[in-house]
PDB file of C-alpha atoms in Angstrom:
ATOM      1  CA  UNK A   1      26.891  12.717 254.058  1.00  0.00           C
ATOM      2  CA  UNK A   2      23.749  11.203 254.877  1.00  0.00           C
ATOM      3  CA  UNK A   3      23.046   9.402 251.451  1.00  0.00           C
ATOM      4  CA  UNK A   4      21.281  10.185 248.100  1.00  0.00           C
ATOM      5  CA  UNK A   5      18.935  12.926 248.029  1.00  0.00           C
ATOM      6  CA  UNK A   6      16.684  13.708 245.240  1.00  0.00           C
ATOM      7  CA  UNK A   7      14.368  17.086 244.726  1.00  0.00           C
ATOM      8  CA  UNK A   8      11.824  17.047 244.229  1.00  0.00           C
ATOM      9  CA  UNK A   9      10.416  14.437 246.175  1.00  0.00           C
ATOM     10  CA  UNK A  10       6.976  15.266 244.284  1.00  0.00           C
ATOM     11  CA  UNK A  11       6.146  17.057 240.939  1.00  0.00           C
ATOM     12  CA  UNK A  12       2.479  17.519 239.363  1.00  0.00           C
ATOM     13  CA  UNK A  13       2.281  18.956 235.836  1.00  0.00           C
ATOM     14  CA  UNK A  14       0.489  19.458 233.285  1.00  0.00           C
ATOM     15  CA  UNK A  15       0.487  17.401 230.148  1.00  0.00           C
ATOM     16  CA  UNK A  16       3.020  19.310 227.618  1.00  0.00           C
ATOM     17  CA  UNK A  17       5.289  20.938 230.037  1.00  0.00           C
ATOM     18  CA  UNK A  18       8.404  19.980 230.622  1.00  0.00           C
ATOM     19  CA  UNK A  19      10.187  18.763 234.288  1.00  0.00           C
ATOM     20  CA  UNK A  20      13.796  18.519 235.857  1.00  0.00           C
ATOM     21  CA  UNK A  21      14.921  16.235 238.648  1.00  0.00           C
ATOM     22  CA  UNK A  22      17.901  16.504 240.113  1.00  0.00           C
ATOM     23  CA  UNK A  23      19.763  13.578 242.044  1.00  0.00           C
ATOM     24  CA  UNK A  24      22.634  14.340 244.419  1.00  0.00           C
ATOM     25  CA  UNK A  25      24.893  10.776 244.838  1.00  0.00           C
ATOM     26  CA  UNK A  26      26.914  10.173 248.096  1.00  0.00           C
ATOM     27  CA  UNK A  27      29.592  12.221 247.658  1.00  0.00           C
ATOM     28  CA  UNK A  28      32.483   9.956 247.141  1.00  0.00           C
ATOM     29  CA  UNK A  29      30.209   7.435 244.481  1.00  0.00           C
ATOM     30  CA  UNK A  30      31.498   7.586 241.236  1.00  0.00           C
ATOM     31  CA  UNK A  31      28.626   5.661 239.456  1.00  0.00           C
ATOM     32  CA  UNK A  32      25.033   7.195 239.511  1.00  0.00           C
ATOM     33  CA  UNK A  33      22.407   5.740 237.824  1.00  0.00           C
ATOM     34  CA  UNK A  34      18.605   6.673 237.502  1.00  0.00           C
ATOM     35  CA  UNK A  35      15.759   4.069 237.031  1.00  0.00           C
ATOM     36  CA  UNK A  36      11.701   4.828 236.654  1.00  0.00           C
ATOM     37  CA  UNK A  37       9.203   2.915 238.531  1.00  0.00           C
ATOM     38  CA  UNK A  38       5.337   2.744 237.577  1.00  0.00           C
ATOM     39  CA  UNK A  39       2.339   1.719 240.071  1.00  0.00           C
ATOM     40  CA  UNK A  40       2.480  -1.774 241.211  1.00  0.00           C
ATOM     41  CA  UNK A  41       5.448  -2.794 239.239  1.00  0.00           C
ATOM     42  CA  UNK A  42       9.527  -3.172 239.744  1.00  0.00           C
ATOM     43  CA  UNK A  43      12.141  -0.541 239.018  1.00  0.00           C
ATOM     44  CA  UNK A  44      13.366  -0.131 235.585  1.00  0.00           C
ATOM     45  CA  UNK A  45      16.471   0.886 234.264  1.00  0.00           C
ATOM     46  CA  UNK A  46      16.915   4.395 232.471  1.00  0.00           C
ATOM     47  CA  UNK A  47      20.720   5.093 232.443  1.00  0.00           C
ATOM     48  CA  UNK A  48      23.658   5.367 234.333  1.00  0.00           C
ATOM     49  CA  UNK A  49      27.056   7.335 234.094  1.00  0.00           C
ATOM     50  CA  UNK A  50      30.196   6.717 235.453  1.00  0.00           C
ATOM     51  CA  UNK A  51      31.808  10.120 236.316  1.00  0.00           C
ATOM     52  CA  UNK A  52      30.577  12.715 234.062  1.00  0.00           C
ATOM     53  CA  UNK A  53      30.279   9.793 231.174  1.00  0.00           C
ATOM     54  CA  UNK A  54      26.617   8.751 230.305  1.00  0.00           C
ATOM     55  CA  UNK A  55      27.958   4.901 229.493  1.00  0.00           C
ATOM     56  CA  UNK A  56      24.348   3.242 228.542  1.00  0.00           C
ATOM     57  CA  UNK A  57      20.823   4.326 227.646  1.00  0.00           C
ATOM     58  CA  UNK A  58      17.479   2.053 227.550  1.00  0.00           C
ATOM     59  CA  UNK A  59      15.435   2.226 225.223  1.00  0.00           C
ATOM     60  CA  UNK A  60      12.761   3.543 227.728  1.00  0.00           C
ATOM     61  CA  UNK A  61      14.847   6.527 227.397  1.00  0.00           C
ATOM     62  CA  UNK A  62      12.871   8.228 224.453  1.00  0.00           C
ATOM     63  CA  UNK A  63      14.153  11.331 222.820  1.00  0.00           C
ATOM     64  CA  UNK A  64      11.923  13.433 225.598  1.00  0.00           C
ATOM     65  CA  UNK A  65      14.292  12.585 228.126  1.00  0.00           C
ATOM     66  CA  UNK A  66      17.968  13.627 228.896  1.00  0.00           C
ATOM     67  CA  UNK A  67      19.994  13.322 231.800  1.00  0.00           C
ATOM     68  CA  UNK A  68      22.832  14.906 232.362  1.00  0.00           C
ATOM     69  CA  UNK A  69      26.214  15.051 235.201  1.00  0.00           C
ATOM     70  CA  UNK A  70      28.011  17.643 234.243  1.00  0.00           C
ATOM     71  CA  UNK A  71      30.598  17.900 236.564  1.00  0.00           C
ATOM     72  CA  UNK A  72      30.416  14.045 237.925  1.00  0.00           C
ATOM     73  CA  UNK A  73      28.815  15.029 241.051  1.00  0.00           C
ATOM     74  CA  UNK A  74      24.746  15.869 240.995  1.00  0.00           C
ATOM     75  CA  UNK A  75      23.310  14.507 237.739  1.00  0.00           C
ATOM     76  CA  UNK A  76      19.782  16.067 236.504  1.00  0.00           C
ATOM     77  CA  UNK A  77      17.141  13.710 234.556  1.00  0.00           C
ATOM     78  CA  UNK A  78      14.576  16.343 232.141  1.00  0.00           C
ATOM     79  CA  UNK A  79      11.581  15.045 230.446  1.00  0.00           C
ATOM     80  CA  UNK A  80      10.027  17.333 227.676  1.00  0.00           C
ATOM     81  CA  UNK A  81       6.920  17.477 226.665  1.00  0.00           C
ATOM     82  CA  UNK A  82       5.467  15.238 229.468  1.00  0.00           C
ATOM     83  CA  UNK A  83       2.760  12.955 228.821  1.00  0.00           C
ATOM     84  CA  UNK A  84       0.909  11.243 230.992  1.00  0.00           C
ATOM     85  CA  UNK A  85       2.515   7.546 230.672  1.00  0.00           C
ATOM     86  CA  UNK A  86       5.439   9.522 232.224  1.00  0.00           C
ATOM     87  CA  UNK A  87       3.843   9.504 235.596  1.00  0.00           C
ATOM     88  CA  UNK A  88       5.662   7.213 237.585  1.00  0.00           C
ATOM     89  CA  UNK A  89       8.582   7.056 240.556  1.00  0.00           C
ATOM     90  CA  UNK A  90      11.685   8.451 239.231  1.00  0.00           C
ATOM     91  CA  UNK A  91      14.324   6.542 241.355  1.00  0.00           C
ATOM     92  CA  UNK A  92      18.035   7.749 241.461  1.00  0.00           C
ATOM     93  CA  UNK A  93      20.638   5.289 242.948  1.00  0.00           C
ATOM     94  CA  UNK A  94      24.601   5.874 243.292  1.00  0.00           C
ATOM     95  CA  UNK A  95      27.434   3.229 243.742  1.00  0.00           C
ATOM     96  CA  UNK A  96      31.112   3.241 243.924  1.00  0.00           C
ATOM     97  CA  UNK A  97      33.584   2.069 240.963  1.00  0.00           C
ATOM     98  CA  UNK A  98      34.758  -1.082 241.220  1.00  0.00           C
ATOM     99  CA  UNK A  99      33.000  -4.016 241.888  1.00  0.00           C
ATOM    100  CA  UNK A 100      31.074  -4.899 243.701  1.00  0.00           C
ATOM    101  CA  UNK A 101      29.035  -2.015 242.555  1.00  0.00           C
ATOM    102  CA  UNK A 102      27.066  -1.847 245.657  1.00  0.00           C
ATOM    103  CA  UNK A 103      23.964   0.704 244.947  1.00  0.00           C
ATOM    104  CA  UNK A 104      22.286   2.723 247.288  1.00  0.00           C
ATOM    105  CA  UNK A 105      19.127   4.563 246.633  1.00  0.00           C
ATOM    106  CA  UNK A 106      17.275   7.742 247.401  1.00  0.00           C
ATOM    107  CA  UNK A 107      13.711   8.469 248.066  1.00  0.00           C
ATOM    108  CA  UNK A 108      12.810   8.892 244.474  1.00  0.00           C
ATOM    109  CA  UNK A 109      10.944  12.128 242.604  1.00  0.00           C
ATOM    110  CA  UNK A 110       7.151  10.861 241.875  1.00  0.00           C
ATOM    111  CA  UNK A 111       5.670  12.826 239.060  1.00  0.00           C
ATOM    112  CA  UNK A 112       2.475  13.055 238.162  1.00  0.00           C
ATOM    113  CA  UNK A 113       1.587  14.633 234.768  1.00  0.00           C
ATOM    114  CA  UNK A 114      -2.546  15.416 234.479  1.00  0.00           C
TER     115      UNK A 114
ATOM    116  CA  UNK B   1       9.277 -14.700 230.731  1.00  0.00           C
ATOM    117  CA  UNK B   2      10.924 -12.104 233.037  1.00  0.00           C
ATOM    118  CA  UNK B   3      14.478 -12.072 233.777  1.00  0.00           C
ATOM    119  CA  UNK B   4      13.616 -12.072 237.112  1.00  0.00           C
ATOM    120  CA  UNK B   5      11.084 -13.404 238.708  1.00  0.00           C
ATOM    121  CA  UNK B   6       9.675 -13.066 242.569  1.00  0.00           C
ATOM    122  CA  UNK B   7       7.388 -15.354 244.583  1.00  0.00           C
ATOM    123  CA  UNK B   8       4.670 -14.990 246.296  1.00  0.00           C
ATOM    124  CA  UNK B   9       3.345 -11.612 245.044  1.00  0.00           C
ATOM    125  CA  UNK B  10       1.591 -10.612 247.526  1.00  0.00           C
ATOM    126  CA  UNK B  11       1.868 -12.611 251.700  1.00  0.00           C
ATOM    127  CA  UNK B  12       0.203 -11.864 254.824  1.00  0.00           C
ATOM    128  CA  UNK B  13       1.110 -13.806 257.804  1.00  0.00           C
ATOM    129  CA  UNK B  14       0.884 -13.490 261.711  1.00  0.00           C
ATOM    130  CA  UNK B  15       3.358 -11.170 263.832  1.00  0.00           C
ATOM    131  CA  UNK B  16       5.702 -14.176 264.783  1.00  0.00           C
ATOM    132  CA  UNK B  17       5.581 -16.292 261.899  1.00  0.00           C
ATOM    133  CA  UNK B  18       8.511 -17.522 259.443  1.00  0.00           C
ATOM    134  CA  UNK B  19       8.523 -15.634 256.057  1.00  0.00           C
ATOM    135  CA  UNK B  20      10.124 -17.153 252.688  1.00  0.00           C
ATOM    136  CA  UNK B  21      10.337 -14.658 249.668  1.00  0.00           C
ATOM    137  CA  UNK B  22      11.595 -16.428 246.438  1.00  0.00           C
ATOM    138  CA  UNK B  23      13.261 -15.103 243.710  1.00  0.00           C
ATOM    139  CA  UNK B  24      14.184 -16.993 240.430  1.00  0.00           C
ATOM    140  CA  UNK B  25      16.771 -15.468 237.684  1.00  0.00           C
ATOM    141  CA  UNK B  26      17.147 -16.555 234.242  1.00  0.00           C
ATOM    142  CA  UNK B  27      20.412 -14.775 233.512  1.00  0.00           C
ATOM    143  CA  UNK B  28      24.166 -14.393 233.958  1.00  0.00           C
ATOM    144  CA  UNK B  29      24.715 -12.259 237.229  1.00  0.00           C
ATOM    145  CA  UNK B  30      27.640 -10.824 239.482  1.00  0.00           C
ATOM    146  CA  UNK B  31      25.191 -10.261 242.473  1.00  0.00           C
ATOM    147  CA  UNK B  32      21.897 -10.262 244.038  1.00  0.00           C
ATOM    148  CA  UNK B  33      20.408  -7.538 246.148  1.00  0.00           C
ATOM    149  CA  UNK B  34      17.380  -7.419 248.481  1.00  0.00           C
ATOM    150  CA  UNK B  35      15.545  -4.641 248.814  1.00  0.00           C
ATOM    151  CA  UNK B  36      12.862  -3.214 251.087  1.00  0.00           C
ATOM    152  CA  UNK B  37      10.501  -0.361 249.943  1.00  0.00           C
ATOM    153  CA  UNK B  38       7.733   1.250 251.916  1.00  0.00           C
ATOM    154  CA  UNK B  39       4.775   2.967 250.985  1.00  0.00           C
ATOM    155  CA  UNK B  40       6.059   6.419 249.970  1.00  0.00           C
ATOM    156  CA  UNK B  41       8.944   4.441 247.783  1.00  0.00           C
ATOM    157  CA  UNK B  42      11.642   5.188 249.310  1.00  0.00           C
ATOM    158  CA  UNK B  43      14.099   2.103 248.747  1.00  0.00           C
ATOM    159  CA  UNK B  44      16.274   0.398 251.214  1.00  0.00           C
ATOM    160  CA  UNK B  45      19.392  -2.305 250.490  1.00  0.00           C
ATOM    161  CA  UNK B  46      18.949  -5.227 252.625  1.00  0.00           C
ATOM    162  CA  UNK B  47      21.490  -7.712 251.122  1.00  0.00           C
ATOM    163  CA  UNK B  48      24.125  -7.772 248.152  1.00  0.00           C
ATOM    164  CA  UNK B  49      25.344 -11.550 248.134  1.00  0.00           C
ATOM    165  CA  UNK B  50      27.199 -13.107 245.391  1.00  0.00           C
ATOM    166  CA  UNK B  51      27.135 -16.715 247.138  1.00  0.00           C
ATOM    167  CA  UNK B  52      26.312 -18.566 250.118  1.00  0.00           C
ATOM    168  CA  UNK B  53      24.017 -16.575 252.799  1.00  0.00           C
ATOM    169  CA  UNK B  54      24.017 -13.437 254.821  1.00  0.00           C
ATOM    170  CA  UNK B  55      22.478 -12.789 258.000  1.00  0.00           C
ATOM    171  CA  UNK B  56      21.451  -9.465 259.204  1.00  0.00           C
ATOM    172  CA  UNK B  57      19.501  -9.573 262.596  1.00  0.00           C
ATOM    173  CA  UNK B  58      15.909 -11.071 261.796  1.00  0.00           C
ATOM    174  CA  UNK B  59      16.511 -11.095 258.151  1.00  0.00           C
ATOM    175  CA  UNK B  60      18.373 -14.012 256.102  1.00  0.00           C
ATOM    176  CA  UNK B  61      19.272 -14.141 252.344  1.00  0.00           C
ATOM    177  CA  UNK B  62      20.578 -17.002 250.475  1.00  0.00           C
ATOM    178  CA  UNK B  63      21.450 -17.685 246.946  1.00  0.00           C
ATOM    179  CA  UNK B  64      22.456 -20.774 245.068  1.00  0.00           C
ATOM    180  CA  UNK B  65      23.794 -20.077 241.754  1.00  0.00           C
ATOM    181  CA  UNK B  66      23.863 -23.094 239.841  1.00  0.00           C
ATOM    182  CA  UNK B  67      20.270 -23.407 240.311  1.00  0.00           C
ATOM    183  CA  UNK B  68      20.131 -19.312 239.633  1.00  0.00           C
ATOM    184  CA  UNK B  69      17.697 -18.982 243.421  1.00  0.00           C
ATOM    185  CA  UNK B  70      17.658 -16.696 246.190  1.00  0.00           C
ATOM    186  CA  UNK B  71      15.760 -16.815 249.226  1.00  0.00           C
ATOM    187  CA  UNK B  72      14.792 -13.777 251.786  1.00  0.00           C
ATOM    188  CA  UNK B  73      13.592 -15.088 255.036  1.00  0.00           C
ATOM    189  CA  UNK B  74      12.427 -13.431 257.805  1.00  0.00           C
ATOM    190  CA  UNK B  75      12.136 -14.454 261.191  1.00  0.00           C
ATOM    191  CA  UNK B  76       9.586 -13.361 264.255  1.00  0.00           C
ATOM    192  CA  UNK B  77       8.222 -11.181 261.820  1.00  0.00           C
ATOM    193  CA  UNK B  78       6.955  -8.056 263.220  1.00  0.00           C
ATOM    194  CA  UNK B  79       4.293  -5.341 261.586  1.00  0.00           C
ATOM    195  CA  UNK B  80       7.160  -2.891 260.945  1.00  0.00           C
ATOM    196  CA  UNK B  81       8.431  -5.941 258.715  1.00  0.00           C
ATOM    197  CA  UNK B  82       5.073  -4.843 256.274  1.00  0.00           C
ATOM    198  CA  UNK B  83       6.527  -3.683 252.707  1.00  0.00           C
ATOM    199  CA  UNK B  84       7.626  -4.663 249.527  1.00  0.00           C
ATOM    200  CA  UNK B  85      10.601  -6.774 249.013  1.00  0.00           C
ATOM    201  CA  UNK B  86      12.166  -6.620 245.841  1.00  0.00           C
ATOM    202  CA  UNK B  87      14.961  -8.833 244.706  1.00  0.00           C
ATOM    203  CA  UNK B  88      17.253  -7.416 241.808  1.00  0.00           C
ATOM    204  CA  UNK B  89      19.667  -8.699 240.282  1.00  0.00           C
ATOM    205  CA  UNK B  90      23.255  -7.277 239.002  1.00  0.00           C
ATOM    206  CA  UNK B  91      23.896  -8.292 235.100  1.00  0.00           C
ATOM    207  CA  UNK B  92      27.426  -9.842 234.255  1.00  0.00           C
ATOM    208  CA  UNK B  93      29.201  -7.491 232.542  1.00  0.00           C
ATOM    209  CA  UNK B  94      26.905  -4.216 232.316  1.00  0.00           C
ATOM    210  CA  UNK B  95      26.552  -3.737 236.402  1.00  0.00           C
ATOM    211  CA  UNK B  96      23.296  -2.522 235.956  1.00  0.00           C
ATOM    212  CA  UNK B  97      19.948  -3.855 237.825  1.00  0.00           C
ATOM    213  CA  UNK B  98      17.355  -5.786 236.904  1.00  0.00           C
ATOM    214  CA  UNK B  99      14.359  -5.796 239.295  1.00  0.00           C
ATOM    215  CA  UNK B 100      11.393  -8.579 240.105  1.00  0.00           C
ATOM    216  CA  UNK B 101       8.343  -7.008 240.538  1.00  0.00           C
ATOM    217  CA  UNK B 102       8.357  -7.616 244.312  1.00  0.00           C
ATOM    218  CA  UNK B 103       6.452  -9.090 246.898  1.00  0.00           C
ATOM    219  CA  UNK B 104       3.893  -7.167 248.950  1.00  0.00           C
ATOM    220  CA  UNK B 105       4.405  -8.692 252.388  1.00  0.00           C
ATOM    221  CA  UNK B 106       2.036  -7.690 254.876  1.00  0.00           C
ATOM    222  CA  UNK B 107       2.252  -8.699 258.986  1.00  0.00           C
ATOM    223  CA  UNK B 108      -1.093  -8.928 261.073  1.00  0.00           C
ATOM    224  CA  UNK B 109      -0.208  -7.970 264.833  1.00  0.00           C
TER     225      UNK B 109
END
């Protein structure tokens, strides 16, 4: 296992439409979390799960967005309706459970919605 | 006020020189990470420290909790050393990040 991988590492789309991301965690990680990053600016948090459990939401996390891990493995982030204030660095990191929580991050999905 | 805040913003320096990145945190944490991220934004761990310092070749973090400070340094910094450095920091109690909004270092050969 070589680390987290994410796919797409790029997305364009049009305003309206909606996009999935998918994050695969290093495989034995039992915490995966995503976080969004705009131009210029630090990472912020969007969620994490612990296994297949989704255990917080931000409030960044409108009601456009759902992420999902079904199965506690790859988890998948989906943004409906995209607008353009979407456009940012979507960041996916994975860690194990417990402490000391240790994350480690993959290359990140960067959408752009025009 | 931001819960975490980073110093300088943005640094160029000399291929050689001594760096110091600051980072300030007004909150309750379990840990501290460094993080380097090159253009492209792919993101790479440096350091997790709870206390004390690490050491890790030409890179150095410290942290002194009761005064809630950390400190990257670098040492005969090099142009490959150019990125961002980002210091988050882990929340007591929810284990989830919060980030600075890094500093932009760049090295001159």
């Amino acid at each position: 296992d070589t680390g987290v991988s994410q796919n797409p590492r790029h997305k364009i789309t049009k305003r309206g439409q909606n996009v999935t991301f998918r994050c695969d965690p290093i495989s034995e990680h039992n915490r995966l979390y995503w976080y969004r990053q705009t131009l210029g600016q630090g990472p912020e948090f969007l969620t994490y799960f612990q296994n297949e459990a989704q255990l917080e939401k931000s409030r960044l996390l409108s009601d456009r967005f759902s992420a999902e891990r079904p199965k506690g493995s790859f988890s998948t982030l989906e943004i409906q309706r995209t607008e353009q204030g979407d456009s940012a660095m979507y960041l996916c990191a994975s860690s194990l459970d417990p402490p000391p929580y240790e994350q480690y991050f993959g290359p990140g999905t960067r959408l752009t919605v025009t | 006020k931001n819960e975490v805040e980073q110093s300088p913003q943005n640094l160029t320096a000399q291929e050689g020189e001594f760096i110091t990145i600051n980072c300030s945190y007004s909150v309750g944490i379990s840990a501290l990470h460094w993080l380097q991220q090159h253009p492209g934004g792919g993101i790479v761990s440096l350091f997790m420290l709870s206390s004390g310092k690490k050491k890790h070749g030409r890179l150095i973090a410290t942290i002194n909790i009761q005064e809630k400070h950390s400190s990257l340094h670098i040492t005969a910094s090099h142009p490959r050393d150019s990125a961002v450095y980002i210091c988050a920091v882990l929340n007591f109690g929810n284990e989830k990040l919060t980030f600075g909004t890094g500093t932009r270092l760049t090295i001159i050969p």
